[in-house]
Short mmCIF file of C-alpha atoms in Angstrom, two decimals:
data_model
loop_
_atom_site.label_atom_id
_atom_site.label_comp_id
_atom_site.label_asym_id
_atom_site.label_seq_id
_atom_site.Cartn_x
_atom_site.Cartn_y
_atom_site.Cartn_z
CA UNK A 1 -21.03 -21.71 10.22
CA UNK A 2 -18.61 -21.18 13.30
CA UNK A 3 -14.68 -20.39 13.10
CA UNK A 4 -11.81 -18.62 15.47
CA UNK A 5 -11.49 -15.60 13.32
CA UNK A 6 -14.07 -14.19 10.85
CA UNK A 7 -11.86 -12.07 7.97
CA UNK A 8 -13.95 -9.98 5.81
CA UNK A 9 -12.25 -9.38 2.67
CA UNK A 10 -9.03 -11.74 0.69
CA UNK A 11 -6.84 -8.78 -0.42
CA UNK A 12 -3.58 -9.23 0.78
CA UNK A 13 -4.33 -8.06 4.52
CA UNK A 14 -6.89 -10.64 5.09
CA UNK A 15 -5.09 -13.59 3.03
CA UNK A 16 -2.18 -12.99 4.91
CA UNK A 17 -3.87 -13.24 8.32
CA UNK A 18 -5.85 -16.18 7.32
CA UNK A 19 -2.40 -17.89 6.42
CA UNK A 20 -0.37 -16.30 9.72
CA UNK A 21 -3.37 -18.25 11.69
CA UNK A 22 -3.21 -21.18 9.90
CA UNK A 23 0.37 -21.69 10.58
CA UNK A 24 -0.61 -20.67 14.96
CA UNK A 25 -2.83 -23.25 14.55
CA UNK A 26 -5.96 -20.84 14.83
CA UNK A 27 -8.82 -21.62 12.54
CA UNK A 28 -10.57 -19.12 10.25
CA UNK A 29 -12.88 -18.28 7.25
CA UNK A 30 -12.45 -15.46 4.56
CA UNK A 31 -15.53 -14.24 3.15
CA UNK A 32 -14.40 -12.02 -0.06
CA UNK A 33 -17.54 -10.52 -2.74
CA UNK A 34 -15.78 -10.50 -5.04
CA UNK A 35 -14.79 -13.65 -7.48
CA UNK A 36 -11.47 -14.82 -7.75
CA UNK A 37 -10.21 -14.17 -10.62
CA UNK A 38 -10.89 -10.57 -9.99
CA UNK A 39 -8.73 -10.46 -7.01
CA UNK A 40 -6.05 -11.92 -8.71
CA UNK A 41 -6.38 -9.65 -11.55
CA UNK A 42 -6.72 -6.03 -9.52
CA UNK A 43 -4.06 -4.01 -9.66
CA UNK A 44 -2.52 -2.01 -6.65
CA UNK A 45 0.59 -1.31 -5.21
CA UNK A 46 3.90 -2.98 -6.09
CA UNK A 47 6.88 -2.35 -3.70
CA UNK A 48 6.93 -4.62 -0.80
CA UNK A 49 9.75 -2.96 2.36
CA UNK A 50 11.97 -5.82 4.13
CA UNK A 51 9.11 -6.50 6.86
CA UNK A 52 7.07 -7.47 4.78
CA UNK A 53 9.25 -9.23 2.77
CA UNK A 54 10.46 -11.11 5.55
CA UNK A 55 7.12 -12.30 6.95
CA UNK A 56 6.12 -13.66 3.19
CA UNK A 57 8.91 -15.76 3.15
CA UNK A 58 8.04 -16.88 7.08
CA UNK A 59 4.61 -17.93 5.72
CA UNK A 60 5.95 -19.67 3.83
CA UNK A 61 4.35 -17.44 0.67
CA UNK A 62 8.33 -16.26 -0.73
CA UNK A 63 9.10 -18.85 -3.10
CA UNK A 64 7.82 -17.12 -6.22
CA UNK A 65 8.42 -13.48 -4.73
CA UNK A 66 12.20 -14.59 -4.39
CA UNK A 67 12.32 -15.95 -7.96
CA UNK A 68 10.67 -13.39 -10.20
CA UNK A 69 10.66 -10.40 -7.96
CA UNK A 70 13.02 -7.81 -8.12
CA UNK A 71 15.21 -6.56 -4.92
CA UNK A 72 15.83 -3.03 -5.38
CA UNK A 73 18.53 -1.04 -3.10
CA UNK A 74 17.75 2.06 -3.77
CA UNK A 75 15.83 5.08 -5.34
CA UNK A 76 16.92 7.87 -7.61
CA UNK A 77 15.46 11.33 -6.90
CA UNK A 78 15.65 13.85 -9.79
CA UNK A 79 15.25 17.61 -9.51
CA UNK A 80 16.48 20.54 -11.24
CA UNK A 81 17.84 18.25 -13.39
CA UNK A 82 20.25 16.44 -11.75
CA UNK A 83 20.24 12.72 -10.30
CA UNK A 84 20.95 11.71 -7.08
CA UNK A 85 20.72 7.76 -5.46
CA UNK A 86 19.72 7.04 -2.33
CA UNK A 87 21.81 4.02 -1.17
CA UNK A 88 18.95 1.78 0.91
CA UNK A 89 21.68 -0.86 2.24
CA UNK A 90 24.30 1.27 3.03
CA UNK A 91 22.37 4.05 5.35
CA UNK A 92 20.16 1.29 7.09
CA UNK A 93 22.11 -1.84 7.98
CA UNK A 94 21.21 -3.81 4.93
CA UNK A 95 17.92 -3.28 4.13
CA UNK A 96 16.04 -3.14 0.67
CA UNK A 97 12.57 -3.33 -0.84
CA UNK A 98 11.11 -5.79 -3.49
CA UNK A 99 9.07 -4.86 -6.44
CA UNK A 100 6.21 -7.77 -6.64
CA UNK A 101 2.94 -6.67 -7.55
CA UNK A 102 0.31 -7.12 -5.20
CA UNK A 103 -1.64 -8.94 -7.54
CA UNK A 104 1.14 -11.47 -6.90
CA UNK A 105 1.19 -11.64 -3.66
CA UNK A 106 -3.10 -12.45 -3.82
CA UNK A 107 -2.18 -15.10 -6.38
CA UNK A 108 -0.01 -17.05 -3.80
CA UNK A 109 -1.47 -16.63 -0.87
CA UNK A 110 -4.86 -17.71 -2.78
CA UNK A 111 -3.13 -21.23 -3.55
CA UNK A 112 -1.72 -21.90 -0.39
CA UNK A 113 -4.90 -21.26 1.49
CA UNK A 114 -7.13 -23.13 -1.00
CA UNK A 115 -4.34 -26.01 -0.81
CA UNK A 116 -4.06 -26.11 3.16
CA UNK A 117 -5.81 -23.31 4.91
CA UNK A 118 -9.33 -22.71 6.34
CA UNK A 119 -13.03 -21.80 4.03
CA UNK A 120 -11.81 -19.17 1.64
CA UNK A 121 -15.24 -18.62 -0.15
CA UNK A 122 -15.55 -15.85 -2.61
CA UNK A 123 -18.99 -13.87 -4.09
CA UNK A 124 -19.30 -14.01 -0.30
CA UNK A 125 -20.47 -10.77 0.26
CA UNK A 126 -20.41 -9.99 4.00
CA UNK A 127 -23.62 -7.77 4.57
CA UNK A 128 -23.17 -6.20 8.73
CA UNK A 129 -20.65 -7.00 11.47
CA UNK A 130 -23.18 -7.57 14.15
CA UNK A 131 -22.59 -7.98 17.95
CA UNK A 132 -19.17 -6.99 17.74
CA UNK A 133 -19.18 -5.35 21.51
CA UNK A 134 -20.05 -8.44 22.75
CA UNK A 135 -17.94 -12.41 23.14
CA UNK A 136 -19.56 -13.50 20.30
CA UNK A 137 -19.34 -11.10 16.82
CA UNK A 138 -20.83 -12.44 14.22
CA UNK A 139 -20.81 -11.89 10.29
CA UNK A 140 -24.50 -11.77 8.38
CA UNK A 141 -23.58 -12.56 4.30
CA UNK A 142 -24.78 -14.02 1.18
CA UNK A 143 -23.01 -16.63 -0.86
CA UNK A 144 -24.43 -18.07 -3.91
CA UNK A 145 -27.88 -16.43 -3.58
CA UNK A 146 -28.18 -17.65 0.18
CA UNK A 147 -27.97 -15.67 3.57
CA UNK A 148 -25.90 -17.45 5.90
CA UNK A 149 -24.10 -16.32 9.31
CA UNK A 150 -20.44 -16.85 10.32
CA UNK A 151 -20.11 -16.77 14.43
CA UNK A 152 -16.65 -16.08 15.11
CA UNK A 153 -14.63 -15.19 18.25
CA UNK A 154 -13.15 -12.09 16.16
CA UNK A 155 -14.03 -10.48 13.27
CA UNK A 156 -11.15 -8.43 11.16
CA UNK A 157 -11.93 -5.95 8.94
CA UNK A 158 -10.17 -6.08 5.63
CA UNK A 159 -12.57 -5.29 3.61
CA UNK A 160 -11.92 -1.83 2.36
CA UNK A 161 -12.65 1.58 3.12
CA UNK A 162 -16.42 0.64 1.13
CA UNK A 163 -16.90 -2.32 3.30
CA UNK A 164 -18.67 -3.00 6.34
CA UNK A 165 -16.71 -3.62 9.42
CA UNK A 166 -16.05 0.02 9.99
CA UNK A 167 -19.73 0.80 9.77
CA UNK A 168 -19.97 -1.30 12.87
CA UNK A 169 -18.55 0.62 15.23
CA UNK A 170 -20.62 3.62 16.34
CA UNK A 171 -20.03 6.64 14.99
CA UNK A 172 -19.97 8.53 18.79
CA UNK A 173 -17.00 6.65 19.35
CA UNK A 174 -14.64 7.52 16.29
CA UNK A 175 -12.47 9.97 15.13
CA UNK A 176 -11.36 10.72 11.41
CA UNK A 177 -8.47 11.98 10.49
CA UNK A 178 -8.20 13.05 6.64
CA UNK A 179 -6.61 15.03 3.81
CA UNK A 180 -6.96 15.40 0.18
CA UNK A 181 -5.19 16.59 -2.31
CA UNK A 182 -5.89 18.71 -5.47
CA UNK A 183 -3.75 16.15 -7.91
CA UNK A 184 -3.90 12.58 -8.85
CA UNK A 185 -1.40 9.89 -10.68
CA UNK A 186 -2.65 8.79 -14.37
CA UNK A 187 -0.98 5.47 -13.78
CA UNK A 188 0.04 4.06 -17.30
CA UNK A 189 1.55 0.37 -17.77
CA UNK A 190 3.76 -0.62 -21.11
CA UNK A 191 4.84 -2.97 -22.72
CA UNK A 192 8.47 -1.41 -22.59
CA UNK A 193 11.30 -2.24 -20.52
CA UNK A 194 12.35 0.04 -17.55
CA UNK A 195 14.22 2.77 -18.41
CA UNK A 196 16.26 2.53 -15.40
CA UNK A 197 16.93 -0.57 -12.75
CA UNK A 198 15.36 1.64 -9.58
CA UNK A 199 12.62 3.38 -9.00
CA UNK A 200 12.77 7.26 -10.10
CA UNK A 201 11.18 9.94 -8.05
CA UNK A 202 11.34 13.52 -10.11
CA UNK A 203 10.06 16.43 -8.94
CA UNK A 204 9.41 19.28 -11.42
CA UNK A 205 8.20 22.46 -12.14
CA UNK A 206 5.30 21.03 -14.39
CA UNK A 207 4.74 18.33 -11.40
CA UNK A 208 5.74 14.94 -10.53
CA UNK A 209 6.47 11.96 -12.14
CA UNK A 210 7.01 8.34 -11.42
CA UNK A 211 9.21 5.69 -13.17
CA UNK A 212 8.47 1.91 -11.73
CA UNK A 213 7.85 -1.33 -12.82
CA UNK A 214 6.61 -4.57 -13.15
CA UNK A 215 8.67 -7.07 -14.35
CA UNK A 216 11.59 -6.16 -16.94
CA UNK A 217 9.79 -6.22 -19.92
CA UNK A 218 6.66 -3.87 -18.65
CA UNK A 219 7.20 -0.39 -17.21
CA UNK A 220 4.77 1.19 -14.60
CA UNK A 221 4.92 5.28 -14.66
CA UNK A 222 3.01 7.17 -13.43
CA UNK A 223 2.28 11.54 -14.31
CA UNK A 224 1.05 14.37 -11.83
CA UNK A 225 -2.48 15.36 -13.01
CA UNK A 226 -5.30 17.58 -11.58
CA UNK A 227 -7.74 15.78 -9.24
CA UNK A 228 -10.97 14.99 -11.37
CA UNK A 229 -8.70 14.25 -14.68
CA UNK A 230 -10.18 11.56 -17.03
CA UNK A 231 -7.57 9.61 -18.51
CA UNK A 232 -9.03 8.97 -21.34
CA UNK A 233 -7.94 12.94 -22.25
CA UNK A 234 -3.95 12.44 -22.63
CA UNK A 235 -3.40 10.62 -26.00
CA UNK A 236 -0.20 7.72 -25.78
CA UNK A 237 1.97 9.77 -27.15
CA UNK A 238 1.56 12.88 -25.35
CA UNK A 239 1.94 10.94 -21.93
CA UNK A 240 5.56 9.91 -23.36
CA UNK A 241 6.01 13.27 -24.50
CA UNK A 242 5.51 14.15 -20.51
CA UNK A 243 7.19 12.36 -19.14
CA UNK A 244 10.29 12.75 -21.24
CA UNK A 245 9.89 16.86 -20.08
CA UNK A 246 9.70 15.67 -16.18
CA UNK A 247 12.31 12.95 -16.25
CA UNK A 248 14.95 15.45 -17.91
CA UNK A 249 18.20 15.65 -16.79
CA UNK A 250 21.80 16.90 -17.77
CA UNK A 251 23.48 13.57 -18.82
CA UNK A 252 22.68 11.31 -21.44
CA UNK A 253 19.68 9.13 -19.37
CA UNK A 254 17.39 8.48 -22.10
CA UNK A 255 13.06 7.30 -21.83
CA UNK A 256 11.82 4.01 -23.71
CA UNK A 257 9.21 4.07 -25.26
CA UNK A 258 6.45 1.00 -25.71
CA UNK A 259 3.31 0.26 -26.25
CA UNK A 260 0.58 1.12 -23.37
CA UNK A 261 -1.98 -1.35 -22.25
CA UNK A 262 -3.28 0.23 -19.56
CA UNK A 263 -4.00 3.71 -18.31
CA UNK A 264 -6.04 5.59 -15.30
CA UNK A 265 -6.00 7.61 -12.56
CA UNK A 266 -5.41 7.11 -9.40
CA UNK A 267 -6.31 10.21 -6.53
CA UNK A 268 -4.58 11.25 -3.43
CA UNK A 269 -5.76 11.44 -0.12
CA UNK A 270 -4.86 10.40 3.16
CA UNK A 271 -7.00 9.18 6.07
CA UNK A 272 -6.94 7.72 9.61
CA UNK A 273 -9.91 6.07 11.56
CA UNK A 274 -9.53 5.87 15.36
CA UNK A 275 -9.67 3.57 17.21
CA UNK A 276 -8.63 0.33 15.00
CA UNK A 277 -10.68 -1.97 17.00
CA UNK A 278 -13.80 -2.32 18.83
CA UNK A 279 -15.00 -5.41 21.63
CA UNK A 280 -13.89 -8.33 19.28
CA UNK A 281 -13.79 -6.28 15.76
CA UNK A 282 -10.48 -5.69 14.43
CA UNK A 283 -10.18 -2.97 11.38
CA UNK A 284 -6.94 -3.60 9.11
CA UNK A 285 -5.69 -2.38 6.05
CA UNK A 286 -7.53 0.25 3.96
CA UNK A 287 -10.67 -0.16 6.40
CA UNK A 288 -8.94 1.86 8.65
CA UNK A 289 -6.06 3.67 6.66
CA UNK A 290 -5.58 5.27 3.17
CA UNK A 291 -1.96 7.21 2.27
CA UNK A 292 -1.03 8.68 -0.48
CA UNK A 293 1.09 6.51 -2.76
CA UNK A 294 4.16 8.36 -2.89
CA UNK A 295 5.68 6.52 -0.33
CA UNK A 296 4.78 3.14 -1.13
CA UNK A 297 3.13 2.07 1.97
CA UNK A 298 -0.26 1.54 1.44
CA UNK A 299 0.13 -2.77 1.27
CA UNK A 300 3.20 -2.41 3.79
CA UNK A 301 0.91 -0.93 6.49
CA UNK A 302 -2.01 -3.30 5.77
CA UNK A 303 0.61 -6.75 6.66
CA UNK A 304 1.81 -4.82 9.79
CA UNK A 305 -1.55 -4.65 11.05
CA UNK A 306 -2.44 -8.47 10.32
CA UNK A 307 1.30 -9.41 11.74
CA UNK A 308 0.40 -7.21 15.04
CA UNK A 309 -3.29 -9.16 15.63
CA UNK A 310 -2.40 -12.61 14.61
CA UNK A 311 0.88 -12.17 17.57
CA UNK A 312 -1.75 -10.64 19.84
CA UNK A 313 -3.91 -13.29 19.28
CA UNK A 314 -1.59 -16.19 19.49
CA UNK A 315 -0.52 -14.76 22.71
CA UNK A 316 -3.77 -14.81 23.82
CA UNK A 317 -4.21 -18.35 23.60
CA UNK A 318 -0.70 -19.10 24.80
CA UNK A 319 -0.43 -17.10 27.67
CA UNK A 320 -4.86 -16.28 28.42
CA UNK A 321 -3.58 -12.66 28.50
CA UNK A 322 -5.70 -10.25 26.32
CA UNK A 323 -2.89 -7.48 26.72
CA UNK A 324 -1.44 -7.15 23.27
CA UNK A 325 -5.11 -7.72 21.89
CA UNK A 326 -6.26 -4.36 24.08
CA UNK A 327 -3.30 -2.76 22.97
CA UNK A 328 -4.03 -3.41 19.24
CA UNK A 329 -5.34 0.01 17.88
CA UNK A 330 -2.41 1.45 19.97
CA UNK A 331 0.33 -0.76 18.88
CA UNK A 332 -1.25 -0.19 15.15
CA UNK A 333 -1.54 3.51 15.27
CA UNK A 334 2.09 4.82 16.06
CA UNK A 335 2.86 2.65 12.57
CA UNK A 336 0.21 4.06 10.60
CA UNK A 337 0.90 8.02 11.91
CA UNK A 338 4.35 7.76 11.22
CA UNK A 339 4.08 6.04 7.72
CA UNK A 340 1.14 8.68 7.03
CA UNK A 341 4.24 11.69 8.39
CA UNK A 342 6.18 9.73 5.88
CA UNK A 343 3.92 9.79 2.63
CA UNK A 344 2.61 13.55 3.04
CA UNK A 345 6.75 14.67 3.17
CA UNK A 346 7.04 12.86 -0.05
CA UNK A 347 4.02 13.82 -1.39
CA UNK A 348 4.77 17.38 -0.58
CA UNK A 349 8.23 17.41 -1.17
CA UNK A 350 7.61 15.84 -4.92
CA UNK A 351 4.50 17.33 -6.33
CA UNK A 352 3.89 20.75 -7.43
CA UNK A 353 0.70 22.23 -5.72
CA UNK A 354 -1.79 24.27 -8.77
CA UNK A 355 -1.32 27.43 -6.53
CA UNK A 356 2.70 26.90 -5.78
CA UNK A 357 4.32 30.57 -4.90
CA UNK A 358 7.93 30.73 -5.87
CA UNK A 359 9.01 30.52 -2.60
CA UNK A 360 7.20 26.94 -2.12
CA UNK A 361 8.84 26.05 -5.36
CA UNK A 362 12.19 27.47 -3.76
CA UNK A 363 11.98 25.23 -0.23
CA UNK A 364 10.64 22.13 -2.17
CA UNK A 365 14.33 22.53 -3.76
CA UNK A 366 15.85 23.19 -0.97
CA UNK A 367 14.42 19.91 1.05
CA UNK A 368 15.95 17.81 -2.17
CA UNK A 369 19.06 19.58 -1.64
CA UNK A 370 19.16 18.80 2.35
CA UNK A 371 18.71 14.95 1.65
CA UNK A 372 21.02 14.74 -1.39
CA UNK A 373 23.88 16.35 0.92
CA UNK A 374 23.07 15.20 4.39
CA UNK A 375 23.38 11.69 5.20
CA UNK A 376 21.27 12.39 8.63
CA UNK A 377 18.45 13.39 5.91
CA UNK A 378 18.90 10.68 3.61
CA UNK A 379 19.42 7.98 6.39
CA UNK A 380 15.68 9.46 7.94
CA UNK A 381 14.38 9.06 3.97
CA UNK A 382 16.09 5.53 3.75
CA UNK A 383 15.15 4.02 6.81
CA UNK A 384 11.30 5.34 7.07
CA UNK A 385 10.84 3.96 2.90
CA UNK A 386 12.65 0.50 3.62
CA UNK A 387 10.07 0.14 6.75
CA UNK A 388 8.75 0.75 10.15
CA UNK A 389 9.43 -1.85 12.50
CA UNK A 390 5.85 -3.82 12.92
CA UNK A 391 4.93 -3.86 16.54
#
């Protein structure tokens, strides 16, 4: 089997790709393990900033995010009990973010590439990224009980910080850059509508919590836990009970209450591999980038990385100049550091660490208080959640 572009893995990052290509004209095949109904099924993150946005609808992959998903212009951080909105819109020119679950955003890009696109084969599981120093990378895999080889041009990478493609490129020539964190998230999902239009950070002195959601009849939330918790611990109602304590305030703002169908726990770390490319193999996505989820960028930084090869790549065959494809871990990188700067403030600035002194309890405060009264500090918070520009 030969194609353009090889794409190991058909999360969003590498359906994405394989539709930006289709629309350049550039073939491809995705090569996913898993089946498809589980990749329409996972769930992951759900906040979507106006780049990303904005090159869904280009793809032509917006008609269902623009009926049923759900603009939001704005966040509310809570502390010390009091409420306080950032205004997205008004401290960045007009920009917003849209909740629409990534399981979503899978779901149409699936259809459009099964209905136009290249091969999208799933239980393909892609076993090495050979050769990829050389002109002609290849992909060694198995598909329906059968070893087979895809010969591409390029390979990308978005298969996961467990796949492959990383593994191909020696380890003398990487860096790793990483952090974790003694907390997690026990995520919980219910059957409940949202207790409040926007998303609500709180930060408190029993840790952080979360309110989201899904659609408006089901509620995502989410509880600061220690690292290692099982989830299966925290009985229903004593996760309500909670997150009633952490979401407390001194007006009248009342928690629903529903019934939860799903619960687990999610843990925190943040990591970098350098460089994001080597010869002809491309790393995107989670294969090359994990943050924290406080900030919501975890998808947001996988699209920018697709959007930056598949213009490098076009370029290249418009113009014969391999610039922007030399300059891909570079052009990558500056997004990914800053949105990493981004989620550890959050994460630092929201969640309550086991060995907090009263004076870290004190400046955490006095950080809220900064961007709650400074609209230089809330423009930097704004502007830096809404999205980096990609490229």
């Amino acid at each position: 089997m030969r194609t353009t572009v090889g794409i190991v893995g058909a999360g969003p990052a590498g359906l994405l790709l394989a539709r930006l290509l289709h629309r350049a004209g550039i073939d491809s095949v995705v090569l996913e393990s898993r089946d498809r109904a589980y990749v329409e099924q996972r769930q992951r993150a759900g906040i979507l900033e106006q780049g990303t946005v904005d090159v869904l609808r280009a793809a032509g992959a917006g008609e269902r995010m623009d009926r049923v998903g759900l603009r939001h212009d704005g966040i509310e951080l809570r502390f010390a009990r009091r409420r306080h909105r950032v205004d997205f819109p008004a401290l960045t020119g007009g920009r917003s973010v849209t909740v629409y679950a990534q399981t979503e955003v899978c779901k149409d890009l699936i259809a459009l590439q099964l209905a136009d696109g290249g091969p999208l084969l799933f239980e393909a599981e892609a076993l090495a990224v050979e050769d990829a120093a050389t002109d002609h990378p290849r992909v060694r895999f198995r598909h329906q009980g059968v070893e087979d080889v895809l010969e591409c041009d390029y390979v990308v990478g978005c298969d996961g910080f467990w796949g492959v493609a990383r593994q191909a490129i020696p380890a003398a020539l990487t860096r790793a850059f990483e952090r974790t964190y003694p907390f997690g998230w026990l995520g919980i999902l219910a059957d409940v509508p949202p207790s409040h239009d926007e998303l609500v950070y709180a930060r408190h002195d029993r840790g952080f919590a979360l309110l989201s959601m899904r659609s408006p009849s089901v509620s995502r939330l989410y509880l600061q836990v220690p690292e290692g918790t099982d989830a299966r611990t925290w009985a229903d109602e004593e996760i309500w009970d909670e997150l009633e304590r952490r979401f407390e305030s001194d007006d009248d703002w009342k928690l629903r209450r529903g019934a939860i169908t799903q619960k687990s726990v999610t843990p925190m770390r943040s990591y970098v591999h350098e460089p994001m490319r080597h010869g002809r193999l491309f790393l995107a996505g989670d294969a090359a980038h994990i943050v924290p989820p406080t900030g919501a960028k975890g998808l947001n930084l996988a699209v920018g990385d697709v959007v930056t090869f598949a213009r490098a790549l076009t370029h290249r065959r418009e113009t014969g100049s391999t610039a922007l494809l030399d300059a891909y871990s570079e052009t990558c990188l500056r997004r990914v550091w800053q949105a990493e700067r981004f989620s550890y403030d959050m994460t630092t600035l929201l969640h309550r660490a086991p060995d907090a002194t009263p004076f870290e309890d004190r400046l955490q405060l006095a950080r809220l208080e900064r961007i709650a009264s400074s609209r230089a500090a809330e423009t930097d918070l704004a502007e830096a959640y809404t999205g980096f520009p990609f490229g």
